[in-house]
Structures are given as structure tokens and as C-alpha cells.
mmCIF file of C-alpha atoms in Angstrom:
data_model
loop_
_atom_site.group_PDB
_atom_site.id
_atom_site.type_symbol
_atom_site.label_atom_id
_atom_site.label_comp_id
_atom_site.label_asym_id
_atom_site.label_seq_id
_atom_site.Cartn_x
_atom_site.Cartn_y
_atom_site.Cartn_z
ATOM 1 C CA MET A 27 -51.610 42.764 -36.461
ATOM 2 C CA ARG A 28 -49.919 39.919 -38.236
ATOM 3 C CA ILE A 29 -48.773 40.639 -41.803
ATOM 4 C CA LEU A 30 -47.505 38.108 -44.400
ATOM 5 C CA LEU A 31 -44.906 39.724 -46.712
ATOM 6 C CA VAL A 32 -44.162 37.892 -49.959
ATOM 7 C CA GLU A 33 -41.226 39.530 -51.660
ATOM 8 C CA ASP A 34 -38.157 37.962 -53.316
ATOM 9 C CA ASP A 35 -35.984 41.103 -53.178
ATOM 10 C CA ALA A 36 -34.045 40.507 -50.012
ATOM 11 C CA SER A 37 -33.050 44.141 -49.547
ATOM 12 C CA LEU A 38 -36.601 45.467 -50.053
ATOM 13 C CA SER A 39 -38.166 42.853 -47.782
ATOM 14 C CA SER A 40 -35.673 43.590 -45.056
ATOM 15 C CA GLY A 41 -36.417 47.294 -45.358
ATOM 16 C CA ILE A 42 -40.108 46.727 -45.164
ATOM 17 C CA ARG A 43 -39.877 44.530 -42.098
ATOM 18 C CA LEU A 44 -37.625 47.032 -40.413
ATOM 19 C CA ALA A 45 -40.059 49.886 -41.202
ATOM 20 C CA LEU A 46 -43.159 47.954 -39.945
ATOM 21 C CA LYS A 47 -41.720 46.650 -36.727
ATOM 22 C CA PRO A 48 -41.966 49.991 -34.785
ATOM 23 C CA GLU A 49 -45.666 50.074 -35.838
ATOM 24 C CA HIS A 50 -46.303 46.982 -33.731
ATOM 25 C CA TYR A 51 -46.914 44.713 -36.738
ATOM 26 C CA THR A 52 -45.786 41.085 -36.646
ATOM 27 C CA VAL A 53 -44.303 40.469 -40.099
ATOM 28 C CA ASP A 54 -43.581 37.020 -41.487
ATOM 29 C CA HIS A 55 -41.629 36.861 -44.744
ATOM 30 C CA LEU A 56 -41.624 34.400 -47.658
ATOM 31 C CA ASP A 57 -39.708 34.849 -50.880
ATOM 32 C CA ASN A 58 -41.597 32.592 -53.364
ATOM 33 C CA GLY A 59 -45.135 32.064 -54.516
ATOM 34 C CA ASN A 60 -45.474 28.387 -53.791
ATOM 35 C CA SER A 61 -44.680 28.826 -50.017
ATOM 36 C CA ALA A 62 -46.989 31.868 -49.855
ATOM 37 C CA LEU A 63 -49.946 29.994 -51.287
ATOM 38 C CA MET A 64 -49.319 27.051 -48.903
ATOM 39 C CA ALA A 65 -49.176 29.346 -45.879
ATOM 40 C CA LEU A 66 -52.430 31.100 -46.851
ATOM 41 C CA LYS A 67 -54.214 27.839 -47.652
ATOM 42 C CA GLU A 68 -53.274 26.428 -44.227
ATOM 43 C CA ALA A 69 -55.373 29.168 -42.624
ATOM 44 C CA GLU A 70 -52.519 30.875 -40.818
ATOM 45 C CA PRO A 71 -54.060 33.800 -38.888
ATOM 46 C CA PHE A 72 -52.750 36.693 -40.966
ATOM 47 C CA ASP A 73 -54.533 40.061 -40.920
ATOM 48 C CA ALA A 74 -53.197 41.161 -44.320
ATOM 49 C CA VAL A 75 -50.822 40.213 -47.156
ATOM 50 C CA ILE A 76 -48.252 42.454 -48.842
ATOM 51 C CA LEU A 77 -47.581 40.646 -52.123
ATOM 52 C CA ASP A 78 -45.159 41.105 -54.977
ATOM 53 C CA LEU A 79 -46.409 39.994 -58.377
ATOM 54 C CA GLY A 80 -43.119 38.833 -59.966
ATOM 55 C CA LEU A 81 -42.227 35.925 -57.700
ATOM 56 C CA PRO A 82 -40.246 32.738 -58.188
ATOM 57 C CA GLY A 83 -42.580 29.783 -58.547
ATOM 58 C CA LEU A 84 -46.171 30.916 -58.640
ATOM 59 C CA ASP A 85 -46.928 34.429 -59.893
ATOM 60 C CA GLY A 86 -48.639 36.836 -57.498
ATOM 61 C CA LEU A 87 -51.776 36.967 -59.680
ATOM 62 C CA HIS A 88 -52.127 33.233 -59.425
ATOM 63 C CA ILE A 89 -51.910 33.491 -55.608
ATOM 64 C CA ILE A 90 -54.583 36.226 -55.447
ATOM 65 C CA LYS A 91 -56.954 34.220 -57.646
ATOM 66 C CA ALA A 92 -56.385 31.034 -55.650
ATOM 67 C CA VAL A 93 -56.899 32.753 -52.286
ATOM 68 C CA ARG A 94 -60.174 34.355 -53.442
ATOM 69 C CA ARG A 95 -61.427 31.085 -54.925
ATOM 70 C CA GLN A 96 -61.109 29.451 -51.499
ATOM 71 C CA GLY A 97 -63.322 32.212 -50.091
ATOM 72 C CA SER A 98 -60.736 34.167 -48.163
ATOM 73 C CA GLN A 99 -61.363 37.936 -47.821
ATOM 74 C CA ILE A 100 -57.956 38.722 -46.360
ATOM 75 C CA PRO A 101 -56.754 42.237 -47.464
ATOM 76 C CA ILE A 102 -54.085 41.999 -50.111
ATOM 77 C CA LEU A 103 -51.830 44.927 -50.941
ATOM 78 C CA VAL A 104 -49.840 44.376 -54.183
ATOM 79 C CA LEU A 105 -46.333 45.670 -54.542
ATOM 80 C CA THR A 106 -44.980 45.536 -58.101
ATOM 81 C CA ALA A 107 -42.709 47.089 -60.658
ATOM 82 C CA ARG A 108 -45.435 46.541 -63.292
ATOM 83 C CA ASP A 109 -46.800 50.004 -63.615
ATOM 84 C CA GLY A 110 -48.887 49.611 -66.750
ATOM 85 C CA ILE A 111 -52.591 50.351 -66.424
ATOM 86 C CA ASN A 112 -53.453 46.944 -67.740
ATOM 87 C CA ASP A 113 -51.275 45.265 -65.028
ATOM 88 C CA ARG A 114 -52.983 47.283 -62.382
ATOM 89 C CA ILE A 115 -56.406 46.395 -63.653
ATOM 90 C CA ALA A 116 -55.458 42.726 -63.804
ATOM 91 C CA GLY A 117 -54.318 42.745 -60.155
ATOM 92 C CA LEU A 118 -57.457 44.480 -58.915
ATOM 93 C CA ASP A 119 -59.774 42.322 -61.014
ATOM 94 C CA ALA A 120 -57.998 39.208 -59.651
ATOM 95 C CA GLY A 121 -59.028 40.282 -56.125
ATOM 96 C CA ALA A 122 -56.278 42.578 -54.855
ATOM 97 C CA ASP A 123 -57.507 45.347 -52.516
ATOM 98 C CA ASP A 124 -54.867 47.908 -53.294
ATOM 99 C CA TYR A 125 -51.857 48.468 -55.515
ATOM 100 C CA LEU A 126 -48.518 50.228 -54.908
ATOM 101 C CA VAL A 127 -45.954 50.612 -57.657
ATOM 102 C CA LYS A 128 -42.215 50.307 -56.963
ATOM 103 C CA PRO A 129 -40.353 52.390 -55.961
ATOM 104 C CA PHE A 130 -42.563 53.767 -53.270
ATOM 105 C CA GLU A 131 -42.389 55.753 -50.021
ATOM 106 C CA VAL A 132 -42.525 53.680 -46.875
ATOM 107 C CA GLU A 133 -44.973 56.114 -45.286
ATOM 108 C CA GLU A 134 -47.380 55.545 -48.100
ATOM 109 C CA LEU A 135 -47.100 51.799 -47.676
ATOM 110 C CA LYS A 136 -47.912 52.212 -43.945
ATOM 111 C CA ALA A 137 -50.899 54.419 -44.740
ATOM 112 C CA ARG A 138 -52.331 52.115 -47.295
ATOM 113 C CA LEU A 139 -51.856 49.115 -44.956
ATOM 114 C CA ARG A 140 -53.633 50.945 -42.106
ATOM 115 C CA ALA A 141 -56.574 51.788 -44.445
ATOM 116 C CA LEU A 142 -56.849 48.185 -45.615
ATOM 117 C CA LEU A 143 -56.897 46.867 -42.040
ATOM 118 C CA ARG A 144 -59.457 49.460 -41.004
ATOM 119 C CA ARG A 145 -61.847 48.513 -43.875
ATOM 120 C CA SER A 146 -61.401 44.825 -43.232
ATOM 121 C CA GLN A 147 -62.610 45.387 -39.628
ATOM 122 C CA GLY A 148 -65.395 47.692 -40.590
ATOM 123 C CA GLN A 149 -63.725 50.747 -38.975
ATOM 124 C CA LEU A 150 -64.423 54.245 -40.171
ATOM 125 C CA ASP A 151 -62.080 55.953 -37.654
ATOM 126 C CA ASN A 152 -58.376 55.760 -37.067
ATOM 127 C CA TYR A 153 -58.868 54.341 -33.561
ATOM 128 C CA LEU A 154 -60.457 51.488 -31.659
ATOM 129 C CA GLU A 155 -62.731 52.062 -28.683
ATOM 130 C CA CYS A 156 -64.308 49.519 -26.326
ATOM 131 C CA ARG A 157 -65.333 49.466 -22.691
ATOM 132 C CA GLY A 158 -63.601 52.799 -21.837
ATOM 133 C CA ILE A 159 -60.399 51.840 -23.653
ATOM 134 C CA ARG A 160 -59.179 53.833 -26.643
ATOM 135 C CA LEU A 161 -56.352 52.500 -28.815
ATOM 136 C CA GLU A 162 -54.781 54.560 -31.628
ATOM 137 C CA PRO A 163 -52.693 52.603 -34.033
ATOM 138 C CA LEU A 164 -51.306 55.669 -35.752
ATOM 139 C CA THR A 165 -49.785 57.120 -32.497
ATOM 140 C CA LEU A 166 -49.386 53.739 -30.775
ATOM 141 C CA SER A 167 -51.182 55.096 -27.763
ATOM 142 C CA VAL A 168 -53.672 53.530 -25.344
ATOM 143 C CA SER A 169 -55.917 55.244 -22.767
ATOM 144 C CA TYR A 170 -58.460 53.962 -20.292
ATOM 145 C CA GLN A 171 -61.134 56.311 -19.070
ATOM 146 C CA GLY A 172 -59.012 59.165 -20.222
ATOM 147 C CA ASN A 173 -55.808 58.077 -18.567
ATOM 148 C CA VAL A 174 -52.825 57.170 -20.641
ATOM 149 C CA ILE A 175 -51.733 53.557 -20.233
ATOM 150 C CA THR A 176 -48.146 52.424 -21.073
ATOM 151 C CA LEU A 177 -48.001 49.042 -22.753
ATOM 152 C CA SER A 178 -45.121 47.011 -24.122
ATOM 153 C CA ARG A 179 -45.058 46.217 -27.871
ATOM 154 C CA ARG A 180 -46.464 42.765 -27.261
ATOM 155 C CA GLU A 181 -49.184 44.017 -24.922
ATOM 156 C CA PHE A 182 -50.194 46.702 -27.412
ATOM 157 C CA THR A 183 -50.409 44.126 -30.236
ATOM 158 C CA LEU A 184 -52.421 41.676 -28.189
ATOM 159 C CA LEU A 185 -54.841 44.363 -27.041
ATOM 160 C CA GLN A 186 -55.283 45.575 -30.646
ATOM 161 C CA GLU A 187 -56.214 41.998 -31.738
ATOM 162 C CA PHE A 188 -58.809 41.724 -28.985
ATOM 163 C CA MET A 189 -60.247 45.248 -29.586
ATOM 164 C CA GLY A 190 -60.382 44.670 -33.345
ATOM 165 C CA HIS A 191 -62.505 41.529 -32.832
ATOM 166 C CA PRO A 192 -64.659 42.086 -29.658
ATOM 167 C CA GLY A 193 -66.647 38.965 -28.802
ATOM 168 C CA ARG A 194 -64.292 36.616 -30.696
ATOM 169 C CA VAL A 195 -62.756 33.759 -28.702
ATOM 170 C CA PHE A 196 -59.009 33.331 -29.473
ATOM 171 C CA THR A 197 -57.106 30.181 -28.647
ATOM 172 C CA ARG A 198 -53.692 30.526 -27.091
ATOM 173 C CA ASP A 199 -52.058 29.098 -30.221
ATOM 174 C CA THR A 200 -53.884 31.699 -32.459
ATOM 175 C CA LEU A 201 -52.760 34.547 -30.206
ATOM 176 C CA THR A 202 -49.184 33.262 -30.202
ATOM 177 C CA SER A 203 -49.164 33.161 -33.984
ATOM 178 C CA LEU A 204 -50.620 36.666 -34.197
ATOM 179 C CA ILE A 205 -48.120 38.413 -32.046
ATOM 180 C CA TYR A 206 -44.970 36.293 -32.571
ATOM 181 C CA GLY A 207 -43.305 35.704 -35.960
ATOM 182 C CA TRP A 208 -42.101 32.379 -37.256
ATOM 183 C CA ASP A 209 -38.448 33.114 -36.372
ATOM 184 C CA GLU A 210 -39.069 34.165 -32.756
ATOM 185 C CA ASP A 211 -38.645 32.026 -29.606
ATOM 186 C CA VAL A 212 -41.727 31.963 -27.501
ATOM 187 C CA GLU A 213 -42.033 30.981 -23.809
ATOM 188 C CA SER A 214 -44.788 28.459 -23.172
ATOM 189 C CA ASN A 215 -46.604 30.854 -20.786
ATOM 190 C CA ALA A 216 -45.973 34.010 -22.825
ATOM 191 C CA ILE A 217 -49.672 34.719 -23.662
ATOM 192 C CA GLU A 218 -50.738 34.181 -20.057
ATOM 193 C CA VAL A 219 -48.115 36.636 -18.902
ATOM 194 C CA HIS A 220 -49.139 39.301 -21.452
ATOM 195 C CA ILE A 221 -52.829 38.917 -20.503
ATOM 196 C CA HIS A 222 -51.958 39.165 -16.793
ATOM 197 C CA HIS A 223 -50.142 42.449 -17.397
ATOM 198 C CA LEU A 224 -53.103 43.872 -19.487
ATOM 199 C CA ARG A 225 -55.512 42.958 -16.700
ATOM 200 C CA ARG A 226 -53.267 44.678 -14.171
ATOM 201 C CA LYS A 227 -52.771 47.869 -16.208
ATOM 202 C CA LEU A 228 -56.400 48.167 -17.335
ATOM 203 C CA PHE A 229 -58.940 46.221 -15.231
ATOM 204 C CA PRO A 230 -59.267 42.517 -14.336
ATOM 205 C CA GLU A 231 -62.292 41.839 -16.519
ATOM 206 C CA VAL A 232 -60.768 43.343 -19.667
ATOM 207 C CA ILE A 233 -60.055 39.884 -21.081
ATOM 208 C CA ARG A 234 -62.102 36.927 -20.011
ATOM 209 C CA THR A 235 -60.770 33.349 -19.877
ATOM 210 C CA VAL A 236 -62.975 30.820 -21.636
ATOM 211 C CA ARG A 237 -62.067 27.669 -19.840
ATOM 212 C CA GLY A 238 -60.667 24.979 -22.100
ATOM 213 C CA ILE A 239 -60.674 27.208 -25.189
ATOM 214 C CA GLY A 240 -58.877 30.511 -24.844
ATOM 215 C CA TYR A 241 -59.630 34.228 -24.233
ATOM 216 C CA VAL A 242 -62.132 36.842 -25.301
ATOM 217 C CA MET A 243 -62.689 40.570 -24.938
ATOM 218 C CA ASP A 244 -66.428 41.022 -24.381
ATOM 219 C CA LYS A 245 -68.136 43.973 -25.957
ATOM 220 C CA ALA A 246 -69.769 44.813 -22.634
ATOM 221 C CA PRO A 247 -69.697 43.086 -19.230
ATOM 222 C CA PRO A 248 -72.887 41.435 -17.946
ATOM 223 C CA GLY A 249 -75.167 44.010 -16.298
ATOM 224 C CA GLY A 250 -73.764 47.100 -18.015
ATOM 225 C CA GLU A 251 -70.826 48.856 -19.493
ATOM 226 C CA GLN A 252 -67.421 48.918 -17.803
#
């Protein structure tokens, strides 16, 4: 899952990124409202936004309203020191999905983020299941037909994206953006290598190549379930 963190407190943003990395999130960070709005308007493939309200440049409320006006339903978790009831109401009415007041416990942030992502994908459970594969984000575990499968962090993240959107065709550029942050060096064949490993560890048809476009995880193979 790719998260956009918009927070101008360098210490706090560093702590959040450090806490979310072991959870297999790809976290990109911006420290001002103008850059955040530009990134979101350019349709970067983020799964959720963690947004401070008191930002240099554009205020967080302005960003939320602008994002919702353009029709985006991206989950937005507000982080703020503004703990008044009117402030919370203003944030939620503007289009925020959840609200967390500073200071907060990191575990609560993680739990709220997981809940937002589940709701955005229409999930009722704390796991994803498709074609005999079960992926549990909370325990970072994957099994296939009851057998535990060991995946690298990148492989897990890639599989989670496919299982969260079965039937959706992803381009290679989109997948690269989803599993690698802005400040990471990426080999030109990185996605192909990860997909090769997933096919080897699970089964060859787990991810189908759509020639000239990208890759897709089908909800079920032709002729019946895997």
C-alpha cells in the first residue's frame, strides 16, 4: 500500500515513516500543503493520505476540500493538534475519513489506517483471500492452499496490491510507483523480477501478463477456480 504523509514536523514524520515501514507500506513524505495538493491532483497512485492540518502554504482543510471537489475518494486520515470539537467537525465535514489528535500512539495510527484501507476496498475482514491465497496484513503472512509462503517485503506489497484489486490491470509504471517511494532507486526490470518470484512461489498463473499494457490478477482462471 502506498501512503502519502503530509506533515511539516520533521521529527514526527520521520517517526511515522519508521513505524510504517515494517508494515509493508510505501510512504512518501511532503512537508507543505502546496506540494501535497499538486501530488494528489496529478493522480499519483496513493492508497491513502495521512494529513496534518496546520501546514505551510495551503491548510489541510483546503487540501481536503480541493481533493473531494475533483471527485477523489482517497481515504484521508487527519493528524492535528487542533483538538476542539469544532475543529474535528470541520475536518470531517470537509471530507476527511478519520481524525487523530496529537499526541497519539503509533499503534492507534496503524489500526486506524488499516481500517480506512479495508473500508476503501470494501473489505469486512482483516485479510484478503483469492484463488486459494490468503494474505493477512496485520500479521504480514501469506498462505497458499493452507501452506505458509515466505515473501520479501516488495513481493508482499505487490501481492497485496493485486489481491486488493482483483481484475484490475496495472501498468508497470503504476506498480513501480505503488511499491517504491520517490527517494528509492529502482532497477528497470524490478517489477518483472518480483512477479517472476511470485509466480514461482505461488503458481504460474497467479498474475497474468496483459501484453502491451501490464499485469492483472484474475478473480478466477478460465474454466474454474485455481
